[in-house]
DNA sequence: ATAAATTGTGGAACGCGTTTCAGGTCAAGA
DNA sequence: TCTTGACCTGAAACGCGTTCCACAATTTAT
C-alpha cells in the first residue's frame, strides 16, 4: 500500500504539496491539486491515521470509562455522550472496567500516552488522589457529584435526590424505610447512607443494618431483595431503590409472593426508565442522556481552557405513580 | 515531556536498548536495564501510543458499529463484545451511526487508515457491495444472518425465529396477526416481511398493509402502535413484535385503554429482556450477549486466518408466558 | 584448539504524515 | 519605482517508537 512519499513521487510534486492537498490547505495550484488527487485515486491511497495522530499531537478521540454498559443509567449516559460526540466528530474509545482499578488505570495510561485526548469517568473505583496524578495529561471529566475543584463534573445532587425520595415516603406516612443501592462502597453511596441514617434518626427510628442492601443493579437483584425481605424479622414498610430495574424486579417478585403494592410494601426508585411507567413505579427522573451530552461539552470546554472546572448540576424530578 | 531519545541519552545507552527494556526483550544486561528503568521513573516517561501503533502496524483496537446503544438488543450485544474484549486486551472504538451510511463509511475508512485492526457491524445500512470494497483492509465481522461467504458472521436465524413466533400464535388459534419491526428497510426485515406474507397466505388470510408496522424500537413506539390499533377498521387479534420493550409499551397502553391481554390482543415478542418476565410476555430468547462474545472470537480467528468466514448461528428459544 | 552459538549493544533505517523554513515569482500598495 | 504581501513549491526537520543489521565479546560444543 502506497504512502505519501510514493504519491508525491508519482505525482511529480513534493510531500508537502501532497499533504497540503490532503488537508485542503490553500496555496496549491489547481493543476498540481488535480494531479495529486488523480494519483491518490489511482493508487487507492489512504493515509495512516496513527501517523496523522502522531504528527498532529491530537487524536480527536475521547475515552469513556464505565463499569458496565448493560445498566440503564450507564447505557443512557453513554447514549447522550455518543450522540454529542457524533455531532462533534469525536471518536469514543470504550473502557468497560467492571470497577476494577487496574482497568481504570489503563484508561488513564492511555490518556498519558496520547492515544486519547481526554477521559470521561461515568463512575469510578479509583481514588481521587490517583486521578490527581493524571490531571496534567489531558481533560478528565467526572460524572459524579463530588466535593472537588480540580476536574469539571456533571451530575445531579444525588444526596438531595435521595432525600427527596426519603421525604416523599415519609410524607406518605412511612417511617420504616429500607434502601437498596448499586454499591455500598463509593463516596456517593456512603453519603446516601449517611443521609438515610440521619433521616431515620430524625424520625427516632432505629437503623437496621439489614435494611441497607447493596449490590442491587438489575432486575434479578430486585427479586433477591424480596426473598431477603420475606425473611426479615423486622420488616420495613417502604423501600427507596437505586434504580427502576431493581424496583421492577422487586415488584414482580413481591406480587408473585402475594404481597400487595403499595399496601404491604411501598417502593420508590430512580431513573424514570420506561419500565417505571409500565409498572406504575414512583420514581425520581434522572436525565442521564443529558448528563452525557453535558459531559462531552465539559470535555471541550476543558480542552479550550485547562483551568475550566465547573460543576454542572442538572435537576431531577419526582414522578408520583401507584407504587407509593 | 521526554521521548525515548532523551531517555537513551540520559541513561547513556542507545534507543534500541531503551526499546528492549520497554518491551521486556532479552539481551539487555541487568545493569543497563536498571539504569534505564531508573531514568524512566525519574523523568516520569510514558511512550506515545500513536508512535507504537505506527511502528508496529497494529493497534489492538476494534471498531464497533451500531445504530444506537440505547436499545436492549444492542446494549446486550455490546456488553458481550466489551467483556470478551476486556479479557483479550482489545480496545473498543465506538461508532454510533444511527444507520447513517456516511457514518458507517467513516468507520470503514478508519479501518482502511489503520486506526483499528478490525470492525464489528452490529447492524448496518450500508450495502454488501460497499463492505466488499473494504474487505482487504482488515477483518470485518457481521452480526447478521445474511447469505454471504465473504465475511465471518454471528447471528441467530431471524427468519426461523420469526416463523417460530408466527407458528406459536397460530397454534394458539390466531390467524389475524400483525407485526411490528424496528425497521422495514434492511435485508433481514424484508425477509421477515416475506415470511409473514407467506404464512398469512398459507392461512388464506389477507395481508393488510397497515398490519406491518415499522419504526418500532422502544417502549414509546409500542404505545403509539396501540393508538394505531384502536383506529384500525380491521383489527388483528395478535401481534408479533420485534422486541420486548415495544411489546411492554403496547401492553401498558392497551391495558390503560381498557383492552385485555391476551383476550382482546395477544402479544409475542423477542429478546427475553427482564421486562418480558415482569409483564408476563411470551418471548423468543435471543442470546445477544453470547453473540457479542462470539463476534470478538470471530474477529480473532479472521485475524489469524484471512480466509476464515464461518457463519456462527446461535440457538433461540420460545418462552411461553401470559401474553399469548 | 577451533568453530558455532549465544549474549549484548548501538546505529540507522523504517513505520508515515505534518509543519516549518527558505526561496522564487507575481501582484498590489505606497 | 520600490517595498511589501500574496501565492506557490520543495527540502528537511519534526512528531516518536520499533526493528533490522552489524559488530564484538563470551560461552558452548565438537
XYZ file of C-alpha atoms (C1' of nucleotides) in Angstrom:
708
model
C 0.000 0.000 0.000
C 1.197 3.423 -1.037
C 2.446 6.080 1.334
C 2.647 9.840 0.940
C 6.178 9.735 -0.440
C 5.163 7.395 -3.198
C 2.176 9.534 -4.086
C 4.485 12.561 -4.228
C 6.986 10.751 -6.400
C 4.358 9.529 -8.887
C 2.558 12.888 -8.996
C 5.842 14.711 -9.511
C 5.370 17.029 -6.532
C 6.747 17.231 -3.034
C 5.446 15.533 0.075
C 4.440 18.966 1.373
C 2.262 19.561 -1.643
C 0.530 16.201 -1.222
C -0.025 16.962 2.446
C -1.490 20.357 1.541
C -3.906 18.683 -0.875
C -4.899 16.030 1.688
C -5.607 18.704 4.228
C -7.286 21.179 1.883
C -4.671 23.831 2.565
C -4.544 26.894 0.300
C -1.605 27.835 -1.921
C -1.659 24.824 -4.180
C -2.191 25.457 -7.879
C -5.247 23.926 -9.464
C -3.114 21.911 -11.840
C -0.978 20.355 -9.129
C -4.004 19.708 -6.922
C -5.683 17.754 -9.683
C -2.713 15.580 -10.478
C -2.293 14.744 -6.805
C -5.958 13.822 -6.433
C -5.749 11.714 -9.567
C -2.720 9.852 -8.233
C -4.403 9.299 -4.874
C -7.398 7.828 -6.640
C -5.361 5.648 -8.985
C -3.373 4.107 -6.131
C -6.374 3.961 -3.810
C -4.275 5.794 -1.254
C -5.453 6.356 2.292
C -3.274 7.910 4.904
C -2.280 6.108 8.086
C -4.247 7.672 10.897
C -1.676 6.706 13.510
C 0.890 8.835 11.671
C -1.604 11.710 11.474
C -2.253 11.459 15.210
C 1.461 11.239 15.958
C 2.468 14.254 13.924
C -0.513 16.406 14.971
C -0.255 15.512 18.622
C -4.010 15.076 18.949
C -6.392 12.270 18.032
C -9.961 13.621 18.434
C -10.686 10.548 20.483
C -12.124 10.517 23.996
C -12.041 7.591 26.395
C -15.223 6.633 28.215
C -14.786 4.759 31.482
C -17.826 2.913 32.754
C -18.283 -0.195 34.869
C -20.875 -1.816 32.652
C -22.883 -0.946 29.567
C -25.751 -3.215 30.495
C -27.292 -0.945 33.074
C -29.962 1.571 32.120
C -28.295 4.558 33.746
C -24.963 3.861 32.058
C -26.436 2.998 28.698
C -28.496 6.233 28.767
C -25.452 8.216 29.821
C -23.395 6.607 27.046
C -26.181 7.306 24.562
C -26.009 11.017 25.415
C -22.229 11.007 25.200
C -22.245 9.130 21.874
C -24.800 11.390 20.194
C -22.997 14.585 21.203
C -19.659 13.051 20.209
C -21.012 12.143 16.784
C -22.171 15.743 16.302
C -18.681 16.986 17.120
C -16.728 14.361 15.162
C -15.249 12.918 18.313
C -14.471 9.230 18.409
C -15.176 7.245 21.542
C -12.894 4.579 22.998
C -14.765 2.388 25.430
C -13.313 1.182 28.708
C -15.736 -1.202 30.409
C -13.904 -1.738 33.649
C -16.276 -3.605 35.991
C -14.953 -1.210 38.693
C -11.524 -2.866 38.501
C -8.970 -0.215 39.479
C -6.268 -1.648 37.237
C -8.606 -1.283 34.235
C -9.381 2.313 35.206
C -5.631 2.933 35.482
C -5.166 1.505 31.991
C -7.549 4.147 30.682
C -5.549 6.868 32.450
C -2.349 5.445 30.999
C -3.859 5.702 27.517
C -4.534 9.384 28.228
C -0.946 9.818 29.350
C 0.267 8.006 26.241
C -1.704 10.350 23.962
C -3.943 7.701 22.439
C -6.947 9.691 23.618
C -7.315 13.450 24.091
C -9.468 13.165 27.209
C -11.350 10.871 29.550
C -14.878 10.819 30.865
C -15.447 8.778 34.032
C -19.081 7.703 34.176
C -18.311 6.092 37.522
C -15.112 5.036 39.204
C -13.447 2.899 41.823
C -10.103 4.710 41.726
C -9.337 7.204 44.437
C -9.340 10.924 43.822
C -5.612 11.023 44.556
C -4.998 8.575 41.732
C -6.924 10.821 39.372
C -4.902 13.837 40.530
C -1.713 12.112 39.413
C -3.050 12.204 35.840
C -4.559 15.694 35.966
C -1.885 17.245 33.787
C -2.140 14.730 30.957
C -5.402 15.973 29.478
C -9.022 16.824 30.268
C -10.739 14.468 32.698
C -14.481 14.862 33.254
C -16.238 13.193 36.157
C -19.879 12.190 36.033
C -20.325 12.434 39.746
C -21.300 14.871 42.445
C -18.046 15.105 44.380
C -16.524 17.825 46.535
C -13.599 18.726 44.372
C -12.480 21.680 42.274
C -9.846 20.036 40.155
C -11.923 18.441 37.402
C -15.058 19.549 35.598
C -18.009 17.406 36.551
C -21.564 16.731 35.521
C -24.028 15.275 37.947
C -27.228 15.575 39.768
C -27.297 16.177 43.512
C -27.696 12.538 44.380
C -27.957 13.127 48.094
C -30.674 15.714 47.583
C -32.458 13.387 45.188
C -32.109 10.636 47.735
C -33.520 12.894 50.453
C -36.394 13.815 48.174
C -37.210 10.119 47.874
C -36.985 9.617 51.607
C -39.100 12.708 52.315
C -41.691 11.580 49.806
C -42.010 8.207 51.502
C -42.186 9.929 54.903
C -44.850 12.309 53.622
C -46.880 9.262 52.714
C -46.695 8.025 56.278
C -43.740 5.665 56.021
C -41.179 5.605 58.805
C -39.895 2.079 58.456
C -37.883 2.638 55.297
C -35.209 0.367 53.800
C -32.797 1.262 50.994
C -31.283 -0.640 48.059
C -28.132 0.707 46.414
C -25.998 -0.400 43.497
C -22.907 -0.427 45.650
C -22.112 0.425 49.263
C -18.504 1.442 48.706
C -18.363 4.661 46.679
C -18.218 8.196 48.035
C -21.727 8.894 46.825
C -23.075 5.667 48.235
C -21.642 6.471 51.641
C -23.214 9.917 51.518
C -26.573 8.392 50.717
C -26.213 6.004 53.612
C -25.388 8.936 55.870
C -28.419 10.841 54.620
C -30.546 7.787 55.237
C -29.173 7.286 58.762
C -29.719 10.976 59.561
C -33.320 10.878 58.334
C -34.170 7.800 60.366
C -32.681 9.431 63.438
C -34.886 12.468 62.829
C -37.791 10.072 62.828
C -36.460 8.485 66.009
C -36.306 5.219 64.156
C -33.743 2.535 64.723
C -31.347 1.915 61.849
C -31.487 -1.772 60.932
C -28.308 -2.815 59.175
C -30.243 -5.394 57.173
C -32.368 -2.569 55.748
C -29.335 -1.281 53.860
C -28.908 -3.603 50.896
C -26.109 -3.324 48.370
C -25.207 -4.990 45.066
C -28.561 -4.091 43.562
C -28.044 -3.281 39.887
C -30.562 -5.259 37.832
C -33.990 -6.821 37.844
C -32.717 -10.149 39.229
C -31.181 -8.317 42.165
C -34.618 -6.900 42.932
C -36.122 -10.366 43.092
C -33.395 -11.425 45.517
C -34.234 -8.435 47.731
C -37.789 -9.706 48.111
C -36.510 -13.109 49.257
C -34.468 -11.197 51.789
C -37.467 -9.070 52.754
C -39.619 -12.111 53.454
C -37.107 -13.390 55.966
C -36.637 -10.130 57.825
C -37.786 -10.311 61.463
C -38.479 -6.558 61.374
C -39.953 -5.645 58.033
C -39.845 -2.140 56.586
C -42.994 -0.724 55.072
C -41.210 1.026 52.229
C -38.101 0.836 50.062
C -36.128 3.560 48.380
C -34.383 1.791 45.493
C -31.337 2.814 43.450
C -32.875 2.208 40.032
C -36.088 1.285 38.273
C -34.934 -2.123 37.083
C -34.307 -3.298 40.607
C -37.636 -1.827 41.729
C -39.393 -3.648 38.896
C -37.794 -6.906 39.927
C -38.927 -6.344 43.460
C -42.497 -5.566 42.436
C -42.669 -8.563 40.114
C -41.434 -10.905 42.826
C -43.479 -9.305 45.601
C -46.696 -9.759 43.645
C -45.742 -13.332 42.786
C -45.394 -13.969 46.501
C -48.734 -12.484 47.404
C -47.665 -9.079 48.657
C -49.638 -6.036 47.711
C -48.017 -2.876 46.320
C -48.133 -0.331 47.942
C -50.224 -1.693 50.835
C -47.733 -4.252 52.077
C -44.722 -2.558 50.583
C -44.286 0.880 49.034
C -41.495 1.330 46.520
C -39.883 4.458 45.189
C -36.893 4.359 42.842
C -34.715 6.374 40.411
C -34.245 6.955 36.695
C -37.698 7.171 35.095
C -36.839 4.301 32.806
C -39.846 3.218 30.707
C -40.217 0.207 32.973
C -41.227 2.575 35.778
C -44.198 3.767 33.752
C -45.059 0.197 32.820
C -45.067 -0.917 36.425
C -46.547 2.258 37.897
C -43.424 2.959 39.932
C -42.951 6.307 41.625
C -39.544 7.380 40.549
C -37.107 10.239 40.524
C -36.307 11.205 36.957
C -32.554 11.382 36.344
C -31.645 12.964 32.991
C -28.802 10.546 32.206
C -28.745 11.246 28.484
C -28.495 14.980 29.133
C -25.672 14.328 31.613
C -23.882 12.555 28.774
C -24.345 15.469 26.418
C -23.036 17.853 29.069
C -20.034 15.617 29.713
C -18.816 15.984 26.118
C -19.414 19.742 26.293
C -17.417 19.897 29.538
C -14.594 17.950 27.877
C -14.491 20.515 25.032
C -14.507 23.455 27.417
C -11.696 21.965 29.457
C -9.733 21.343 26.269
C -10.089 25.011 25.351
C -9.371 26.241 28.900
C -7.290 23.918 31.152
C -8.485 25.888 34.171
C -12.134 25.142 33.462
C -13.506 23.001 36.295
C -17.179 23.872 36.537
C -19.547 21.585 38.353
C -22.593 21.167 36.156
C -25.615 20.064 38.181
C -28.757 19.019 36.383
C -32.193 18.981 38.009
C -34.231 15.929 38.925
C -37.960 15.484 39.389
C -40.187 13.217 41.419
C -42.806 11.417 39.374
C -45.591 10.044 41.534
C -47.237 6.811 40.477
C -49.035 3.925 42.119
C -46.155 2.146 43.855
C -46.204 4.570 46.766
C 7.698 15.584 28.184
C 10.584 13.223 27.494
C 10.858 10.934 24.492
C 12.806 7.721 24.006
C 15.852 9.527 22.643
C 16.099 11.692 25.700
C 15.767 8.662 27.977
C 18.533 6.968 25.999
C 20.784 10.000 26.194
C 20.324 10.423 29.953
C 20.716 6.710 30.650
C 23.828 6.554 28.477
C 22.511 3.777 26.248
C 21.056 3.525 22.765
C 17.475 3.947 21.724
C 17.383 0.228 20.899
C 18.351 -0.659 24.417
C 15.612 1.544 25.862
C 13.114 -0.042 23.486
C 14.266 -3.511 24.539
C 13.721 -2.583 28.172
C 10.274 -1.081 27.475
C 9.230 -4.238 25.659
C 10.815 -6.702 28.043
C 13.076 -8.113 25.351
C 16.038 -10.347 26.330
C 19.685 -9.485 25.705
C 19.921 -6.468 27.945
C 22.373 -6.662 30.834
C 20.981 -6.303 34.325
C 22.989 -3.187 34.925
C 21.790 -1.380 31.829
C 18.202 -2.456 32.378
C 18.191 -0.964 35.860
C 19.629 2.357 34.797
C 17.040 2.658 32.017
C 14.179 1.872 34.402
C 15.537 4.391 36.888
C 15.717 7.101 34.217
C 12.193 6.303 33.018
C 10.924 6.677 36.565
C 12.866 9.864 37.243
C 11.511 11.579 34.136
C 8.032 10.085 34.508
C 8.381 8.845 30.941
C 5.486 7.264 29.079
C 5.709 6.306 25.476
C 3.438 7.792 22.826
C 0.972 5.091 21.866
C 0.406 6.565 18.406
C 4.094 6.020 17.654
C 3.878 2.457 18.958
C 0.869 1.785 16.748
C 2.563 3.384 13.751
C 5.786 1.475 14.045
C 4.158 -1.870 14.928
C 1.480 -1.551 12.270
C -1.220 -2.777 14.647
C -3.280 -1.110 17.366
C -5.183 -3.866 19.220
C -8.264 -1.766 18.740
C -11.534 -2.933 17.176
C -14.288 -0.682 15.895
C -17.880 -1.435 16.861
C -20.570 -0.116 14.532
C -24.044 0.066 15.963
C -27.030 2.307 15.266
C -27.813 3.095 18.882
C -26.626 1.999 22.298
C -29.938 2.714 23.941
C -31.717 -0.407 22.706
C -31.717 -3.578 24.763
C -30.535 -5.869 21.970
C -27.609 -3.582 21.093
C -26.634 -2.856 24.665
C -26.644 -6.586 25.434
C -24.634 -7.318 22.293
C -22.154 -4.555 23.187
C -21.935 -5.897 26.731
C -20.881 -9.316 25.361
C -18.393 -7.720 22.980
C -16.947 -5.483 25.725
C -16.485 -8.267 28.256
C -14.739 -10.551 25.780
C -12.617 -7.660 24.531
C -11.535 -6.799 28.065
C -10.456 -10.429 28.573
C -8.310 -10.254 25.427
C -6.862 -6.777 25.986
C -8.660 -5.398 22.963
C -9.781 -1.801 22.996
C -13.134 -0.827 21.544
C -13.799 2.240 19.427
C -17.480 3.044 19.292
C -19.265 4.140 16.117
C -22.882 5.023 16.954
C -24.150 5.685 13.468
C -27.943 5.975 13.683
C -27.971 3.940 10.450
C -26.380 6.862 8.592
C -24.372 5.359 5.715
C -21.781 8.143 5.769
C -21.077 7.360 9.431
C -20.736 3.656 8.640
C -18.333 4.583 5.837
C -16.295 6.663 8.278
C -15.805 3.542 10.385
C -14.637 1.614 7.311
C -12.257 4.445 6.444
C -10.776 4.189 9.945
C -10.143 0.507 9.252
C -8.500 1.385 5.953
C -6.429 4.048 7.716
C -5.115 1.523 10.270
C -6.602 3.225 13.325
C -8.428 -0.002 14.123
C -7.405 -3.586 13.399
C -10.937 -4.764 12.625
C -14.623 -3.881 12.592
C -17.725 -5.499 14.015
C -21.027 -4.426 12.468
C -23.822 -4.976 14.966
C -26.255 -3.773 12.322
C -25.857 -1.806 9.141
C -27.453 0.337 6.483
C -24.569 0.107 4.004
C -24.893 -2.274 1.097
C -22.950 -5.501 0.910
C -21.081 -4.162 -2.123
C -19.823 -1.249 -0.080
C -18.493 -3.671 2.531
C -16.805 -5.722 -0.164
C -14.768 -2.691 -1.206
C -13.178 -2.718 2.252
C -12.754 -6.483 2.582
C -8.994 -6.426 2.114
C -8.294 -3.783 4.753
C -8.794 -5.966 7.797
C -11.212 -8.363 9.497
C -14.876 -7.373 9.299
C -17.414 -9.369 11.314
C -21.140 -9.061 10.682
C -23.734 -9.636 13.372
C -26.384 -10.679 10.940
C -27.812 -13.703 9.219
C -27.024 -12.899 5.614
C -26.401 -15.070 2.561
C -22.758 -14.310 2.040
C -19.446 -16.150 2.339
C -17.056 -13.255 2.362
C -17.140 -12.214 5.991
C -17.413 -14.192 9.215
C -20.777 -13.642 10.870
C -22.573 -14.317 14.106
C -26.316 -14.409 14.239
C -29.439 -16.291 15.001
C -31.746 -17.445 12.239
C -34.023 -14.470 12.495
C -36.430 -15.694 9.904
C -36.768 -19.052 11.660
C -37.199 -17.270 14.975
C -39.797 -15.082 13.344
C -41.576 -18.119 11.935
C -41.481 -19.734 15.369
C -43.284 -16.695 16.753
C -45.832 -16.749 13.977
C -46.394 -20.514 14.363
C -46.799 -20.141 18.093
C -49.510 -17.525 17.647
C -51.199 -19.683 15.004
C -51.027 -22.726 17.299
C -52.946 -20.662 19.826
C -55.716 -20.046 17.322
C -54.650 -16.694 15.936
C -54.887 -16.062 12.238
C -55.324 -12.311 12.192
C -51.727 -11.476 13.077
C -49.980 -8.099 12.746
C -46.219 -7.466 13.029
C -44.065 -4.662 14.464
C -40.476 -4.326 13.338
C -37.629 -1.982 14.209
C -37.140 -1.099 10.592
C -38.724 -2.102 7.314
C -35.703 -1.453 5.119
C -32.927 -3.942 5.923
C -32.329 -7.303 4.286
C -33.443 -9.166 7.383
C -36.539 -7.038 7.788
C -37.584 -7.748 4.237
C -37.091 -11.464 4.789
C -39.287 -11.330 7.876
C -41.943 -9.489 5.947
C -41.753 -12.150 3.267
C -42.048 -14.899 5.858
C -45.040 -13.104 7.346
C -46.706 -12.677 3.975
C -46.109 -16.358 3.122
C -47.577 -17.505 6.430
C -50.705 -15.416 6.059
C -51.190 -16.780 2.560
C -50.942 -20.315 3.923
C -53.724 -19.354 6.318
C -55.669 -17.893 3.399
C -55.623 -14.569 5.204
C -55.495 -11.235 3.515
C -52.324 -9.245 4.087
C -53.272 -5.823 5.459
C -50.549 -3.299 4.796
C -51.453 -1.440 7.978
C -50.671 -4.628 9.916
C -46.995 -4.245 9.051
C -45.690 -1.502 11.327
C -42.144 -0.177 11.215
C -40.052 2.206 13.327
C -40.766 0.271 16.493
C -37.665 0.352 18.691
C -38.658 1.445 22.185
C -41.448 1.465 24.740
C -42.928 4.747 23.436
C -43.189 3.254 19.974
C -45.278 0.445 21.472
C -47.725 2.937 22.948
C -48.044 4.575 19.547
C -48.857 1.192 17.998
C -51.862 0.832 20.293
C -53.204 4.223 19.197
C -52.837 2.928 15.689
C -54.510 -0.368 16.615
C -57.571 1.378 18.070
C -58.155 3.134 14.796
C -57.816 0.108 12.550
C -61.042 -0.778 10.727
C -59.889 -4.420 10.587
C -58.222 -5.284 13.861
C -55.737 -8.144 14.225
C -56.132 -10.498 17.195
C -52.384 -10.859 17.773
C -49.080 -9.060 17.309
C -45.624 -10.438 16.758
C -43.300 -7.662 17.995
C -39.626 -7.020 17.273
C -38.552 -6.565 20.880
C -39.757 -6.739 24.465
C -39.620 -3.024 25.131
C -42.065 -2.285 22.345
C -44.289 -5.150 23.490
C -44.234 -3.773 27.031
C -45.233 -0.345 25.764
C -48.085 -1.898 23.849
C -49.299 -3.889 26.840
C -49.086 -0.874 29.156
C -51.084 1.288 26.768
C -53.580 -1.446 25.832
C -54.457 -2.028 29.483
C -54.705 1.730 30.062
C -57.240 1.819 27.240
C -59.338 -0.971 28.584
C -58.125 -3.824 26.388
C -57.491 -7.212 27.885
C -54.273 -9.168 27.248
C -54.410 -11.779 25.761
C -58.169 -11.846 25.274
C -58.512 -8.739 23.146
C -54.928 -8.799 21.932
C -52.233 -11.458 22.168
C -48.631 -10.322 22.069
C -45.461 -12.266 21.448
C -42.059 -10.566 21.152
C -38.269 -11.111 21.125
C -35.218 -10.848 23.397
C -36.230 -12.169 26.841
C -35.329 -8.875 28.411
C -36.259 -8.753 32.146
C -39.224 -6.605 31.217
C -40.759 -9.614 29.469
C -40.816 -11.531 32.732
C -42.171 -8.513 34.558
C -45.022 -8.099 32.135
C -45.621 -11.801 31.529
C -44.752 -11.505 27.853
C -44.250 -14.600 25.728
C -40.935 -14.003 24.072
C -38.250 -15.585 21.971
C -34.966 -15.555 23.867
C -32.163 -14.119 21.754
C -28.692 -14.625 23.290
C -27.373 -11.178 22.407
C -24.562 -11.169 24.937
C -23.316 -14.502 23.647
C -23.480 -13.169 20.090
C -21.189 -10.378 21.250
C -18.715 -12.790 22.759
C -18.701 -14.837 19.567
C -18.179 -11.713 17.464
C -14.858 -10.950 19.182
C -13.821 -14.582 18.819
C -14.678 -14.456 15.104
C -12.606 -11.275 14.756
C -9.589 -13.032 16.306
C -9.998 -16.078 14.075
C -10.220 -13.934 10.974
C -7.125 -12.027 12.084
C -5.228 -15.300 12.358
C -6.655 -16.696 9.118
C -7.825 -14.172 6.489
C -9.786 -16.914 4.753
C -11.894 -17.632 7.854
C -15.515 -16.743 7.117
C -17.609 -19.076 9.230
C -21.230 -18.304 9.877
C -21.836 -18.833 13.584
C -25.503 -19.393 14.333
C -26.693 -19.432 17.907
C -29.953 -21.049 19.030
C -33.061 -19.267 20.255
C -35.894 -20.471 22.478
C -39.557 -19.649 22.887
C -40.573 -18.773 26.446
C -44.330 -19.002 26.955
C -45.943 -16.598 29.369
C -49.356 -14.992 29.853
C -49.430 -12.526 26.977
C -50.444 -15.171 24.471
C 42.111 -25.650 19.724
C 38.625 -24.141 16.798
C 34.071 -23.229 15.253
C 29.496 -22.174 16.228
C 26.061 -20.231 19.073
C 24.617 -17.000 22.418
C 24.729 -12.643 24.584
C 24.961 -7.719 24.479
C 24.909 -3.219 22.330
C 24.454 0.536 19.054
C 23.475 2.969 14.538
C 20.321 3.911 11.438
C 16.562 2.732 8.652
C 11.788 2.127 8.885
C 6.832 2.942 10.077
C 4.207 7.667 7.832
C 2.323 12.316 7.873
C 2.593 17.417 9.302
C 4.778 21.579 9.507
C 8.390 24.938 9.261
C 11.547 27.476 6.802
C 13.518 29.037 2.603
C 13.382 30.604 -1.990
C 11.239 32.372 -6.100
C 7.597 34.804 -8.722
C 3.983 37.950 -9.243
C 0.742 41.485 -7.802
C -0.648 45.323 -5.032
C 0.168 49.442 -2.400
C 2.795 53.485 -1.057
C 9.901 52.793 -8.829
C 10.392 50.405 -4.694
C 8.582 47.788 -0.954
C 5.551 44.587 0.918
C 2.360 40.963 0.703
C 0.316 37.016 -1.572
C 0.998 32.914 -3.985
C 3.400 28.594 -4.961
C 6.568 24.914 -4.131
C 10.056 21.954 -2.077
C 13.599 20.190 1.423
C 14.089 18.595 5.582
C 13.158 18.598 10.323
C 9.831 17.101 13.456
C 6.327 14.080 15.796
C 8.181 9.160 18.323
C 8.965 4.209 18.795
C 10.305 -0.491 16.698
C 13.245 -3.358 14.398
C 16.955 -4.825 11.496
C 21.679 -5.307 10.699
C 26.383 -5.120 12.072
C 29.891 -5.845 15.281
C 32.160 -7.592 19.361
C 32.676 -10.479 23.372
C 31.739 -14.632 25.745
C 30.276 -19.284 26.164
C 29.417 -23.788 24.463
C 30.090 -27.729 21.521
C 32.946 -30.506 18.534
